[in-house]
PDB file of C-alpha atoms and ligand atoms in Angstrom:
ATOM      1  CA  UNK A   1       0.000   0.000   0.000  1.00 51.00           C
ATOM      2  CA  UNK A   2       1.584   3.365  -0.998  1.00 60.00           C
ATOM      3  CA  UNK A   3       1.832   6.161   1.580  1.00 90.00           C
ATOM      4  CA  UNK A   4      -1.255   8.320   1.841  1.00 96.00           C
ATOM      5  CA  UNK A   5      -0.811  11.468  -0.281  1.00 97.00           C
ATOM      6  CA  UNK A   6      -3.764  13.799  -0.339  1.00 98.00           C
ATOM      7  CA  UNK A   7      -4.809  16.514  -2.780  1.00 98.00           C
ATOM      8  CA  UNK A   8      -7.411  18.995  -1.499  1.00 98.00           C
ATOM      9  CA  UNK A   9      -9.157  21.085  -4.183  1.00 98.00           C
ATOM     10  CA  UNK A  10     -10.909  24.301  -3.174  1.00 98.00           C
ATOM     11  CA  UNK A  11      -8.567  24.430  -0.185  1.00 97.00           C
ATOM     12  CA  UNK A  12      -8.950  28.192   0.344  1.00 96.00           C
ATOM     13  CA  UNK A  13     -12.670  27.862   1.090  1.00 96.00           C
ATOM     14  CA  UNK A  14     -14.447  27.763   4.450  1.00 96.00           C
ATOM     15  CA  UNK A  15     -14.135  23.980   4.874  1.00 97.00           C
ATOM     16  CA  UNK A  16     -11.025  23.460   2.742  1.00 97.00           C
ATOM     17  CA  UNK A  17      -8.829  25.701   4.879  1.00 96.00           C
ATOM     18  CA  UNK A  18      -9.528  23.808   8.104  1.00 96.00           C
ATOM     19  CA  UNK A  19      -9.704  20.392   6.476  1.00 97.00           C
ATOM     20  CA  UNK A  20      -6.276  20.889   4.840  1.00 96.00           C
ATOM     21  CA  UNK A  21      -4.766  21.871   8.192  1.00 95.00           C
ATOM     22  CA  UNK A  22      -6.360  18.886   9.954  1.00 96.00           C
ATOM     23  CA  UNK A  23      -5.199  16.477   7.244  1.00 96.00           C
ATOM     24  CA  UNK A  24      -1.721  17.964   7.372  1.00 94.00           C
ATOM     25  CA  UNK A  25      -1.594  17.450  11.170  1.00 94.00           C
ATOM     26  CA  UNK A  26      -2.685  13.860  10.645  1.00 95.00           C
ATOM     27  CA  UNK A  27      -0.584  12.865   7.622  1.00 95.00           C
ATOM     28  CA  UNK A  28       2.389  15.256   7.745  1.00 93.00           C
ATOM     29  CA  UNK A  29       3.624  18.274   5.813  1.00 87.00           C
ATOM     30  CA  UNK A  30       4.780  16.460   2.665  1.00 92.00           C
ATOM     31  CA  UNK A  31       1.657  14.345   2.343  1.00 96.00           C
ATOM     32  CA  UNK A  32      -1.045  16.984   1.900  1.00 96.00           C
ATOM     33  CA  UNK A  33      -1.222  19.284  -1.115  1.00 97.00           C
ATOM     34  CA  UNK A  34      -3.680  22.148  -0.784  1.00 97.00           C
ATOM     35  CA  UNK A  35      -4.862  23.582  -4.104  1.00 97.00           C
ATOM     36  CA  UNK A  36      -7.193  26.324  -5.237  1.00 97.00           C
ATOM     37  CA  UNK A  37      -7.738  28.660  -8.181  1.00 96.00           C
ATOM     38  CA  UNK A  38      -5.762  31.451  -6.432  1.00 95.00           C
ATOM     39  CA  UNK A  39      -2.168  31.823  -7.573  1.00 91.00           C
ATOM     40  CA  UNK A  40      -0.849  31.740  -4.020  1.00 87.00           C
ATOM     41  CA  UNK A  41      -2.087  31.096  -0.473  1.00 88.00           C
ATOM     42  CA  UNK A  42      -0.623  30.629   2.989  1.00 86.00           C
ATOM     43  CA  UNK A  43      -0.853  27.034   4.196  1.00 83.00           C
ATOM     44  CA  UNK A  44       1.130  24.910   6.620  1.00 79.00           C
ATOM     45  CA  UNK A  45       1.281  22.266   3.854  1.00 80.00           C
ATOM     46  CA  UNK A  46       2.331  22.434   0.185  1.00 92.00           C
ATOM     47  CA  UNK A  47       0.156  24.709  -1.999  1.00 95.00           C
ATOM     48  CA  UNK A  48      -0.463  24.463  -5.767  1.00 97.00           C
ATOM     49  CA  UNK A  49      -2.615  26.637  -8.011  1.00 97.00           C
ATOM     50  CA  UNK A  50      -5.312  24.486  -9.664  1.00 98.00           C
ATOM     51  CA  UNK A  51      -8.366  25.288 -11.756  1.00 98.00           C
ATOM     52  CA  UNK A  52     -10.349  22.030 -11.410  1.00 98.00           C
ATOM     53  CA  UNK A  53     -11.683  22.320 -14.964  1.00 98.00           C
ATOM     54  CA  UNK A  54      -8.091  21.941 -16.191  1.00 98.00           C
ATOM     55  CA  UNK A  55      -7.808  18.140 -16.391  1.00 98.00           C
ATOM     56  CA  UNK A  56      -4.184  18.214 -17.591  1.00 98.00           C
ATOM     57  CA  UNK A  57      -3.018  20.223 -14.588  1.00 98.00           C
ATOM     58  CA  UNK A  58      -4.982  17.938 -12.250  1.00 98.00           C
ATOM     59  CA  UNK A  59      -3.396  14.823 -13.786  1.00 98.00           C
ATOM     60  CA  UNK A  60       0.028  16.479 -13.669  1.00 98.00           C
ATOM     61  CA  UNK A  61      -0.316  17.189  -9.921  1.00 98.00           C
ATOM     62  CA  UNK A  62      -1.477  13.634  -9.240  1.00 98.00           C
ATOM     63  CA  UNK A  63       1.641  12.274 -10.981  1.00 98.00           C
ATOM     64  CA  UNK A  64       3.979  14.847  -9.479  1.00 98.00           C
ATOM     65  CA  UNK A  65       2.989  14.118  -5.880  1.00 97.00           C
ATOM     66  CA  UNK A  66       1.922  10.450  -6.300  1.00 97.00           C
ATOM     67  CA  UNK A  67      -1.522  11.362  -4.959  1.00 98.00           C
ATOM     68  CA  UNK A  68      -3.608   8.521  -3.473  1.00 98.00           C
ATOM     69  CA  UNK A  69      -6.685  10.433  -2.212  1.00 98.00           C
ATOM     70  CA  UNK A  70      -8.545  13.576  -3.299  1.00 98.00           C
ATOM     71  CA  UNK A  71     -10.852  15.730  -1.193  1.00 98.00           C
ATOM     72  CA  UNK A  72     -12.662  17.591  -3.986  1.00 98.00           C
ATOM     73  CA  UNK A  73     -14.081  20.703  -2.320  1.00 98.00           C
ATOM     74  CA  UNK A  74     -13.906  23.199  -5.210  1.00 98.00           C
ATOM     75  CA  UNK A  75     -17.434  24.381  -6.084  1.00 98.00           C
ATOM     76  CA  UNK A  76     -19.610  27.460  -6.533  1.00 98.00           C
ATOM     77  CA  UNK A  77     -22.291  27.569  -3.804  1.00 98.00           C
ATOM     78  CA  UNK A  78     -26.028  28.215  -3.910  1.00 98.00           C
ATOM     79  CA  UNK A  79     -26.421  32.008  -3.814  1.00 98.00           C
ATOM     80  CA  UNK A  80     -23.413  32.893  -5.989  1.00 97.00           C
ATOM     81  CA  UNK A  81     -24.297  30.108  -8.425  1.00 98.00           C
ATOM     82  CA  UNK A  82     -27.614  31.754  -9.321  1.00 98.00           C
ATOM     83  CA  UNK A  83     -25.792  34.787 -10.763  1.00 97.00           C
ATOM     84  CA  UNK A  84     -24.118  32.633 -13.428  1.00 97.00           C
ATOM     85  CA  UNK A  85     -25.738  29.207 -13.835  1.00 98.00           C
ATOM     86  CA  UNK A  86     -23.697  27.955 -16.807  1.00 98.00           C
ATOM     87  CA  UNK A  87     -20.394  28.980 -15.228  1.00 98.00           C
ATOM     88  CA  UNK A  88     -21.485  27.237 -12.000  1.00 98.00           C
ATOM     89  CA  UNK A  89     -22.474  24.057 -13.845  1.00 98.00           C
ATOM     90  CA  UNK A  90     -19.101  24.051 -15.646  1.00 98.00           C
ATOM     91  CA  UNK A  91     -17.029  24.378 -12.457  1.00 98.00           C
ATOM     92  CA  UNK A  92     -19.153  22.037 -10.329  1.00 98.00           C
ATOM     93  CA  UNK A  93     -19.711  19.342 -12.961  1.00 98.00           C
ATOM     94  CA  UNK A  94     -16.559  19.316 -15.071  1.00 98.00           C
ATOM     95  CA  UNK A  95     -14.385  19.696 -11.983  1.00 98.00           C
ATOM     96  CA  UNK A  96     -15.976  16.565 -10.500  1.00 98.00           C
ATOM     97  CA  UNK A  97     -15.788  14.585 -13.755  1.00 98.00           C
ATOM     98  CA  UNK A  98     -12.072  15.389 -14.019  1.00 98.00           C
ATOM     99  CA  UNK A  99     -11.564  14.148 -10.452  1.00 98.00           C
ATOM    100  CA  UNK A 100     -13.571  10.948 -11.051  1.00 98.00           C
ATOM    101  CA  UNK A 101     -11.700  10.222 -14.308  1.00 98.00           C
ATOM    102  CA  UNK A 102      -8.408  10.798 -12.486  1.00 98.00           C
ATOM    103  CA  UNK A 103      -9.498   8.461  -9.673  1.00 98.00           C
ATOM    104  CA  UNK A 104     -10.361   5.779 -12.226  1.00 98.00           C
ATOM    105  CA  UNK A 105      -7.225   6.165 -14.379  1.00 98.00           C
ATOM    106  CA  UNK A 106      -4.716   6.591 -11.534  1.00 98.00           C
ATOM    107  CA  UNK A 107      -6.486   3.965  -9.383  1.00 98.00           C
ATOM    108  CA  UNK A 108      -6.761   6.347  -6.442  1.00 98.00           C
ATOM    109  CA  UNK A 109      -7.530   4.772  -3.105  1.00 98.00           C
ATOM    110  CA  UNK A 110     -10.390   7.124  -2.109  1.00 98.00           C
ATOM    111  CA  UNK A 111     -12.150  10.368  -3.071  1.00 98.00           C
ATOM    112  CA  UNK A 112     -14.281  12.675  -0.899  1.00 98.00           C
ATOM    113  CA  UNK A 113     -17.060  14.682  -2.560  1.00 98.00           C
ATOM    114  CA  UNK A 114     -19.138  17.170  -0.565  1.00 98.00           C
ATOM    115  CA  UNK A 115     -22.820  17.291  -1.382  1.00 98.00           C
ATOM    116  CA  UNK A 116     -25.358  19.480   0.384  1.00 98.00           C
ATOM    117  CA  UNK A 117     -28.892  20.013   1.664  1.00 98.00           C
ATOM    118  CA  UNK A 118     -29.304  22.045  -1.559  1.00 98.00           C
ATOM    119  CA  UNK A 119     -30.036  18.757  -3.380  1.00 98.00           C
ATOM    120  CA  UNK A 120     -33.513  18.915  -1.801  1.00 98.00           C
ATOM    121  CA  UNK A 121     -36.280  21.116  -3.156  1.00 98.00           C
ATOM    122  CA  UNK A 122     -39.919  22.061  -2.810  1.00 97.00           C
ATOM    123  CA  UNK A 123     -41.030  18.470  -3.567  1.00 96.00           C
ATOM    124  CA  UNK A 124     -39.078  17.099  -0.579  1.00 96.00           C
ATOM    125  CA  UNK A 125     -40.569  16.749   2.942  1.00 96.00           C
ATOM    126  CA  UNK A 126     -39.042  19.623   4.971  1.00 97.00           C
ATOM    127  CA  UNK A 127     -39.077  18.017   8.406  1.00 98.00           C
ATOM    128  CA  UNK A 128     -36.945  14.938   9.024  1.00 98.00           C
ATOM    129  CA  UNK A 129     -35.982  14.906   5.339  1.00 98.00           C
ATOM    130  CA  UNK A 130     -35.322  11.263   4.443  1.00 98.00           C
ATOM    131  CA  UNK A 131     -32.230   9.800   2.763  1.00 98.00           C
ATOM    132  CA  UNK A 132     -33.988   8.849  -0.474  1.00 98.00           C
ATOM    133  CA  UNK A 133     -36.669  11.465  -1.267  1.00 97.00           C
ATOM    134  CA  UNK A 134     -37.549  13.184  -4.535  1.00 96.00           C
ATOM    135  CA  UNK A 135     -34.552  15.379  -5.460  1.00 97.00           C
ATOM    136  CA  UNK A 136     -35.792  18.319  -7.516  1.00 97.00           C
ATOM    137  CA  UNK A 137     -33.635  21.256  -6.387  1.00 98.00           C
ATOM    138  CA  UNK A 138     -34.383  24.910  -7.079  1.00 97.00           C
ATOM    139  CA  UNK A 139     -30.799  26.147  -7.649  1.00 98.00           C
ATOM    140  CA  UNK A 140     -28.121  25.332 -10.216  1.00 98.00           C
ATOM    141  CA  UNK A 141     -25.815  24.459  -7.313  1.00 98.00           C
ATOM    142  CA  UNK A 142     -28.395  21.899  -6.118  1.00 98.00           C
ATOM    143  CA  UNK A 143     -28.869  20.529  -9.646  1.00 98.00           C
ATOM    144  CA  UNK A 144     -25.107  20.117 -10.057  1.00 98.00           C
ATOM    145  CA  UNK A 145     -24.827  18.332  -6.695  1.00 98.00           C
ATOM    146  CA  UNK A 146     -27.694  15.895  -7.486  1.00 98.00           C
ATOM    147  CA  UNK A 147     -25.954  15.097 -10.782  1.00 98.00           C
ATOM    148  CA  UNK A 148     -22.614  14.908  -8.948  1.00 98.00           C
ATOM    149  CA  UNK A 149     -23.957  12.427  -6.380  1.00 98.00           C
ATOM    150  CA  UNK A 150     -25.223  10.233  -9.209  1.00 98.00           C
ATOM    151  CA  UNK A 151     -21.879  10.431 -11.036  1.00 98.00           C
ATOM    152  CA  UNK A 152     -20.138   9.335  -7.829  1.00 98.00           C
ATOM    153  CA  UNK A 153     -22.480   6.371  -7.523  1.00 98.00           C
ATOM    154  CA  UNK A 154     -21.920   5.551 -11.219  1.00 98.00           C
ATOM    155  CA  UNK A 155     -18.121   5.567 -10.913  1.00 98.00           C
ATOM    156  CA  UNK A 156     -18.373   3.382  -7.811  1.00 98.00           C
ATOM    157  CA  UNK A 157     -20.731   0.862  -9.463  1.00 98.00           C
ATOM    158  CA  UNK A 158     -18.986   0.722 -12.859  1.00 98.00           C
ATOM    159  CA  UNK A 159     -15.320   1.319 -12.051  1.00 98.00           C
ATOM    160  CA  UNK A 160     -15.057   0.616  -8.302  1.00 98.00           C
ATOM    161  CA  UNK A 161     -13.926   4.196  -7.613  1.00 98.00           C
ATOM    162  CA  UNK A 162     -14.224   4.474  -3.817  1.00 98.00           C
ATOM    163  CA  UNK A 163     -15.860   7.888  -3.661  1.00 98.00           C
ATOM    164  CA  UNK A 164     -17.640   8.910  -0.462  1.00 98.00           C
ATOM    165  CA  UNK A 165     -19.915  11.861   0.129  1.00 98.00           C
ATOM    166  CA  UNK A 166     -21.833  13.824   2.765  1.00 99.00           C
ATOM    167  CA  UNK A 167     -24.774  16.162   2.284  1.00 98.00           C
ATOM    168  CA  UNK A 168     -23.436  18.981   4.445  1.00 98.00           C
ATOM    169  CA  UNK A 169     -25.968  21.217   6.176  1.00 98.00           C
ATOM    170  CA  UNK A 170     -25.004  24.896   6.647  1.00 98.00           C
ATOM    171  CA  UNK A 171     -21.513  24.816   8.165  1.00 98.00           C
ATOM    172  CA  UNK A 172     -20.733  27.369  10.885  1.00 98.00           C
ATOM    173  CA  UNK A 173     -17.188  28.390  11.741  1.00 98.00           C
ATOM    174  CA  UNK A 174     -15.600  31.358  13.495  1.00 96.00           C
ATOM    175  CA  UNK A 175     -12.090  31.310  11.990  1.00 94.00           C
ATOM    176  CA  UNK A 176     -12.901  30.852   8.299  1.00 93.00           C
ATOM    177  CA  UNK A 177     -15.579  32.676   6.322  1.00 92.00           C
ATOM    178  CA  UNK A 178     -18.006  31.082   3.875  1.00 89.00           C
ATOM    179  CA  UNK A 179     -18.513  32.636   0.438  1.00 90.00           C
ATOM    180  CA  UNK A 180     -21.589  32.652  -1.754  1.00 96.00           C
ATOM    181  CA  UNK A 181     -23.879  30.357   0.243  1.00 98.00           C
ATOM    182  CA  UNK A 182     -27.432  30.804   1.528  1.00 98.00           C
ATOM    183  CA  UNK A 183     -26.553  29.651   5.048  1.00 98.00           C
ATOM    184  CA  UNK A 184     -23.715  32.222   5.354  1.00 98.00           C
ATOM    185  CA  UNK A 185     -25.958  34.423   7.531  1.00 98.00           C
ATOM    186  CA  UNK A 186     -25.345  32.049  10.449  1.00 98.00           C
ATOM    187  CA  UNK A 187     -21.622  32.884  10.314  1.00 98.00           C
ATOM    188  CA  UNK A 188     -21.886  36.614   9.507  1.00 97.00           C
ATOM    189  CA  UNK A 189     -24.252  37.161  12.437  1.00 98.00           C
ATOM    190  CA  UNK A 190     -21.534  36.303  14.987  1.00 98.00           C
ATOM    191  CA  UNK A 191     -18.991  38.720  13.483  1.00 97.00           C
ATOM    192  CA  UNK A 192     -21.583  41.531  13.386  1.00 97.00           C
ATOM    193  CA  UNK A 193     -22.793  40.721  16.907  1.00 97.00           C
ATOM    194  CA  UNK A 194     -19.265  41.149  18.242  1.00 96.00           C
ATOM    195  CA  UNK A 195     -18.429  44.238  16.138  1.00 95.00           C
ATOM    196  CA  UNK A 196     -21.753  46.141  16.090  1.00 96.00           C
ATOM    197  CA  UNK A 197     -24.171  44.313  18.402  1.00 97.00           C
ATOM    198  CA  UNK A 198     -26.626  44.212  15.500  1.00 98.00           C
ATOM    199  CA  UNK A 199     -27.325  42.210  12.352  1.00 98.00           C
ATOM    200  CA  UNK A 200     -29.740  42.459   9.438  1.00 98.00           C
ATOM    201  CA  UNK A 201     -30.714  38.961   8.357  1.00 98.00           C
ATOM    202  CA  UNK A 202     -31.494  38.187   4.723  1.00 98.00           C
ATOM    203  CA  UNK A 203     -33.240  35.021   5.933  1.00 98.00           C
ATOM    204  CA  UNK A 204     -36.703  35.441   7.454  1.00 98.00           C
ATOM    205  CA  UNK A 205     -37.198  35.192  11.211  1.00 98.00           C
ATOM    206  CA  UNK A 206     -38.831  31.749  11.298  1.00 98.00           C
ATOM    207  CA  UNK A 207     -37.073  29.940   8.440  1.00 98.00           C
ATOM    208  CA  UNK A 208     -35.223  27.088  10.118  1.00 98.00           C
ATOM    209  CA  UNK A 209     -32.362  25.258   8.401  1.00 98.00           C
ATOM    210  CA  UNK A 210     -30.153  22.305   9.341  1.00 98.00           C
ATOM    211  CA  UNK A 211     -26.708  23.478  10.526  1.00 98.00           C
ATOM    212  CA  UNK A 212     -23.464  21.972  11.835  1.00 98.00           C
ATOM    213  CA  UNK A 213     -20.494  23.422  13.714  1.00 98.00           C
ATOM    214  CA  UNK A 214     -17.194  23.126  11.845  1.00 98.00           C
ATOM    215  CA  UNK A 215     -15.447  20.729  14.273  1.00 98.00           C
ATOM    216  CA  UNK A 216     -18.322  18.285  13.742  1.00 98.00           C
ATOM    217  CA  UNK A 217     -18.180  18.763   9.959  1.00 98.00           C
ATOM    218  CA  UNK A 218     -14.452  17.989   9.853  1.00 98.00           C
ATOM    219  CA  UNK A 219     -14.925  14.982  12.135  1.00 98.00           C
ATOM    220  CA  UNK A 220     -17.869  13.657  10.063  1.00 98.00           C
ATOM    221  CA  UNK A 221     -15.724  13.920   6.920  1.00 98.00           C
ATOM    222  CA  UNK A 222     -12.773  12.080   8.430  1.00 98.00           C
ATOM    223  CA  UNK A 223     -14.967   9.440  10.072  1.00 98.00           C
ATOM    224  CA  UNK A 224     -16.661   8.673   6.769  1.00 98.00           C
ATOM    225  CA  UNK A 225     -13.270   8.482   5.029  1.00 98.00           C
ATOM    226  CA  UNK A 226     -11.946   6.167   7.773  1.00 98.00           C
ATOM    227  CA  UNK A 227     -14.899   3.762   7.524  1.00 98.00           C
ATOM    228  CA  UNK A 228     -14.225   0.306   6.065  1.00 98.00           C
ATOM    229  CA  UNK A 229     -15.230   0.284   2.400  1.00 98.00           C
ATOM    230  CA  UNK A 230     -17.916  -2.381   2.803  1.00 98.00           C
ATOM    231  CA  UNK A 231     -19.677  -0.314   5.490  1.00 98.00           C
ATOM    232  CA  UNK A 232     -20.117   2.710   3.199  1.00 98.00           C
ATOM    233  CA  UNK A 233     -23.467   1.622   1.830  1.00 98.00           C
ATOM    234  CA  UNK A 234     -24.806   4.932   0.506  1.00 98.00           C
ATOM    235  CA  UNK A 235     -22.796   5.690  -2.621  1.00 98.00           C
ATOM    236  CA  UNK A 236     -24.677   8.812  -3.688  1.00 98.00           C
ATOM    237  CA  UNK A 237     -24.307  10.915  -0.510  1.00 98.00           C
ATOM    238  CA  UNK A 238     -25.180  10.554   3.174  1.00 98.00           C
ATOM    239  CA  UNK A 239     -27.623  12.842   4.987  1.00 98.00           C
ATOM    240  CA  UNK A 240     -25.849  14.193   8.104  1.00 98.00           C
ATOM    241  CA  UNK A 241     -27.502  16.359  10.740  1.00 98.00           C
ATOM    242  CA  UNK A 242     -26.450  18.111  13.925  1.00 98.00           C
ATOM    243  CA  UNK A 243     -28.849  20.946  14.851  1.00 98.00           C
ATOM    244  CA  UNK A 244     -31.668  23.027  13.441  1.00 98.00           C
ATOM    245  CA  UNK A 245     -32.539  26.662  14.150  1.00 98.00           C
ATOM    246  CA  UNK A 246     -34.015  29.792  12.610  1.00 98.00           C
ATOM    247  CA  UNK A 247     -32.538  33.332  12.780  1.00 98.00           C
ATOM    248  CA  UNK A 248     -34.787  34.283  15.723  1.00 98.00           C
ATOM    249  CA  UNK A 249     -33.628  31.297  17.784  1.00 98.00           C
ATOM    250  CA  UNK A 250     -29.985  31.968  16.899  1.00 98.00           C
ATOM    251  CA  UNK A 251     -30.346  35.593  17.891  1.00 98.00           C
ATOM    252  CA  UNK A 252     -31.917  34.635  21.264  1.00 98.00           C
ATOM    253  CA  UNK A 253     -28.924  32.384  21.943  1.00 98.00           C
ATOM    254  CA  UNK A 254     -26.465  35.164  20.994  1.00 98.00           C
ATOM    255  CA  UNK A 255     -28.308  37.574  23.337  1.00 98.00           C
ATOM    256  CA  UNK A 256     -27.466  35.309  26.283  1.00 98.00           C
ATOM    257  CA  UNK A 257     -23.813  36.335  25.708  1.00 97.00           C
ATOM    258  CA  UNK A 258     -24.311  39.803  24.167  1.00 97.00           C
ATOM    259  CA  UNK A 259     -27.476  41.204  25.826  1.00 97.00           C
ATOM    260  CA  UNK A 260     -27.560  44.388  23.661  1.00 97.00           C
ATOM    261  CA  UNK A 261     -27.615  42.393  20.422  1.00 98.00           C
ATOM    262  CA  UNK A 262     -30.505  43.257  18.063  1.00 98.00           C
ATOM    263  CA  UNK A 263     -31.562  41.523  14.858  1.00 98.00           C
ATOM    264  CA  UNK A 264     -33.582  42.951  11.967  1.00 98.00           C
ATOM    265  CA  UNK A 265     -34.954  41.157   8.928  1.00 98.00           C
ATOM    266  CA  UNK A 266     -34.692  42.122   5.262  1.00 98.00           C
ATOM    267  CA  UNK A 267     -35.189  38.868   3.338  1.00 98.00           C
ATOM    268  CA  UNK A 268     -33.755  38.859  -0.202  1.00 98.00           C
ATOM    269  CA  UNK A 269     -33.526  36.269  -3.023  1.00 98.00           C
ATOM    270  CA  UNK A 270     -31.744  33.862  -0.658  1.00 98.00           C
ATOM    271  CA  UNK A 271     -34.926  33.527   1.409  1.00 98.00           C
ATOM    272  CA  UNK A 272     -36.609  31.684  -1.470  1.00 98.00           C
ATOM    273  CA  UNK A 273     -33.666  29.280  -1.682  1.00 98.00           C
ATOM    274  CA  UNK A 274     -33.727  28.677   2.091  1.00 98.00           C
ATOM    275  CA  UNK A 275     -37.483  28.075   2.029  1.00 98.00           C
ATOM    276  CA  UNK A 276     -36.986  25.256  -0.498  1.00 98.00           C
ATOM    277  CA  UNK A 277     -34.494  23.436   1.767  1.00 98.00           C
ATOM    278  CA  UNK A 278     -35.192  21.088   4.697  1.00 98.00           C
ATOM    279  CA  UNK A 279     -35.694  22.270   8.271  1.00 98.00           C
ATOM    280  CA  UNK A 280     -34.260  19.082   9.691  1.00 97.00           C
ATOM    281  CA  UNK A 281     -32.587  15.952   8.366  1.00 97.00           C
ATOM    282  CA  UNK A 282     -33.109  12.256   8.970  1.00 98.00           C
ATOM    283  CA  UNK A 283     -29.553  10.888   9.074  1.00 98.00           C
ATOM    284  CA  UNK A 284     -30.302   7.365  10.355  1.00 98.00           C
ATOM    285  CA  UNK A 285     -28.190   5.761   7.585  1.00 98.00           C
ATOM    286  CA  UNK A 286     -25.072   7.727   8.608  1.00 98.00           C
ATOM    287  CA  UNK A 287     -25.650   6.848  12.272  1.00 98.00           C
ATOM    288  CA  UNK A 288     -26.195   3.152  11.492  1.00 98.00           C
ATOM    289  CA  UNK A 289     -23.543   2.609   8.796  1.00 98.00           C
ATOM    290  CA  UNK A 290     -20.573   4.471  10.294  1.00 98.00           C
ATOM    291  CA  UNK A 291     -21.688   5.659  13.709  1.00 98.00           C
ATOM    292  CA  UNK A 292     -22.274   9.376  13.059  1.00 98.00           C
ATOM    293  CA  UNK A 293     -23.077  11.445  16.167  1.00 98.00           C
ATOM    294  CA  UNK A 294     -22.749  15.219  16.499  1.00 98.00           C
ATOM    295  CA  UNK A 295     -20.956  16.803  19.470  1.00 98.00           C
ATOM    296  CA  UNK A 296     -22.298  20.364  19.287  1.00 98.00           C
ATOM    297  CA  UNK A 297     -25.796  21.785  19.649  1.00 98.00           C
ATOM    298  CA  UNK A 298     -26.855  25.433  19.323  1.00 98.00           C
ATOM    299  CA  UNK A 299     -25.981  26.530  22.887  1.00 98.00           C
ATOM    300  CA  UNK A 300     -22.468  25.065  23.118  1.00 98.00           C
ATOM    301  CA  UNK A 301     -21.641  26.137  19.552  1.00 98.00           C
ATOM    302  CA  UNK A 302     -22.644  29.761  20.292  1.00 98.00           C
ATOM    303  CA  UNK A 303     -20.653  29.790  23.494  1.00 98.00           C
ATOM    304  CA  UNK A 304     -17.557  28.450  21.737  1.00 98.00           C
ATOM    305  CA  UNK A 305     -17.791  30.857  18.785  1.00 98.00           C
ATOM    306  CA  UNK A 306     -18.373  33.955  20.923  1.00 97.00           C
ATOM    307  CA  UNK A 307     -15.563  32.965  23.278  1.00 97.00           C
ATOM    308  CA  UNK A 308     -13.115  32.491  20.372  1.00 97.00           C
ATOM    309  CA  UNK A 309     -14.124  35.627  18.476  1.00 96.00           C
ATOM    310  CA  UNK A 310     -13.944  37.764  21.622  1.00 94.00           C
ATOM    311  CA  UNK A 311     -10.503  36.416  22.473  1.00 92.00           C
ATOM    312  CA  UNK A 312      -9.351  37.006  18.897  1.00 88.00           C
ATOM    313  CA  UNK A 313     -10.676  40.581  18.959  1.00 81.00           C
ATOM    314  CA  UNK A 314      -8.827  41.329  22.198  1.00 79.00           C
ATOM    315  CA  UNK A 315      -5.475  40.167  20.868  1.00 71.00           C
TER     316      UNK A 315
HETATM  317  C1  LIG B 401     -24.929  27.059   0.786  1.00 65.83           C
HETATM  318  O1  LIG B 401     -25.605  27.756   1.558  1.00 65.83           O
HETATM  319  O2  LIG B 401     -24.962  27.147  -0.438  1.00 65.83           O
HETATM  320  C2  LIG B 401     -24.033  26.000   1.410  1.00 65.83           C
HETATM  321  C3  LIG B 401     -24.712  24.686   1.463  1.00 65.83           C
HETATM  322  C4  LIG B 401     -25.824  24.458   2.404  1.00 65.83           C
HETATM  323  O3  LIG B 401     -24.349  23.802   0.730  1.00 65.83           O
HETATM  324  N1  LIG B 401     -23.621  26.409   2.708  1.00 65.83           N
END
């Protein structure tokens, strides 16, 4: 078995930044290559510029570093994707197909592909959304991820490419910022609460969405990747849940730490996207197949984020 050598695409993003660091701590400096479209970036591991639609550069990097696993995070998210649907489809779809072809041709050991709650749409039950419902999403991002999940399943069935996937809920972090998503409000709100004690939410007061704190998201990813191949039974993408809240509930929790905090509501086009997504997720398959269990709920996540941001601000 060759040494594990990991390529992370989209490494400068909200999840990619922390995942690259965690993988580097686990596998060592020389064994993780962070990549993104930016020409340069500061990482504690090796960094390479990579446009995921450039198959030749992807194949070149796989040969150069003898890559054995890819975490393919590069994608355009839900809100940004609506501004340029064809561009979004090209990045999200052709990037994935290049990665899957590379995995097949270079016989990579494993691939990770993030999917999302954006695969669900208005035809899907919103509460306790099941693993196998109707998937008719309302955004190009969601359409590309439904297609992507099916491509992953296809490459697994036809070519035995061991690709694994999670349908991430909104991911909340304090030390990296999201970009272009609908759930970004749940990160921005903390920064504004600390800086200005106020926030104007583009999501309506009572629209609840499934969310997860970053440490849980990183752990879920690594636990799925560590699972024995025969136990990974869902080869499209696993539902994973942790908590569910709406902006009003989040703001009440923030007020426990910042009593002067006030929230206002000015819903925009992202409200319609949020309203088409689940409120809560049924993730029984993830819990049964590989033992998923979240560590953070709303209260302990808020406490941790506010503690860290306040400390950071005082430094
Ligand atoms: C988005 O809001 O687009 C993402 C997601 C839920 O996939 N955070």
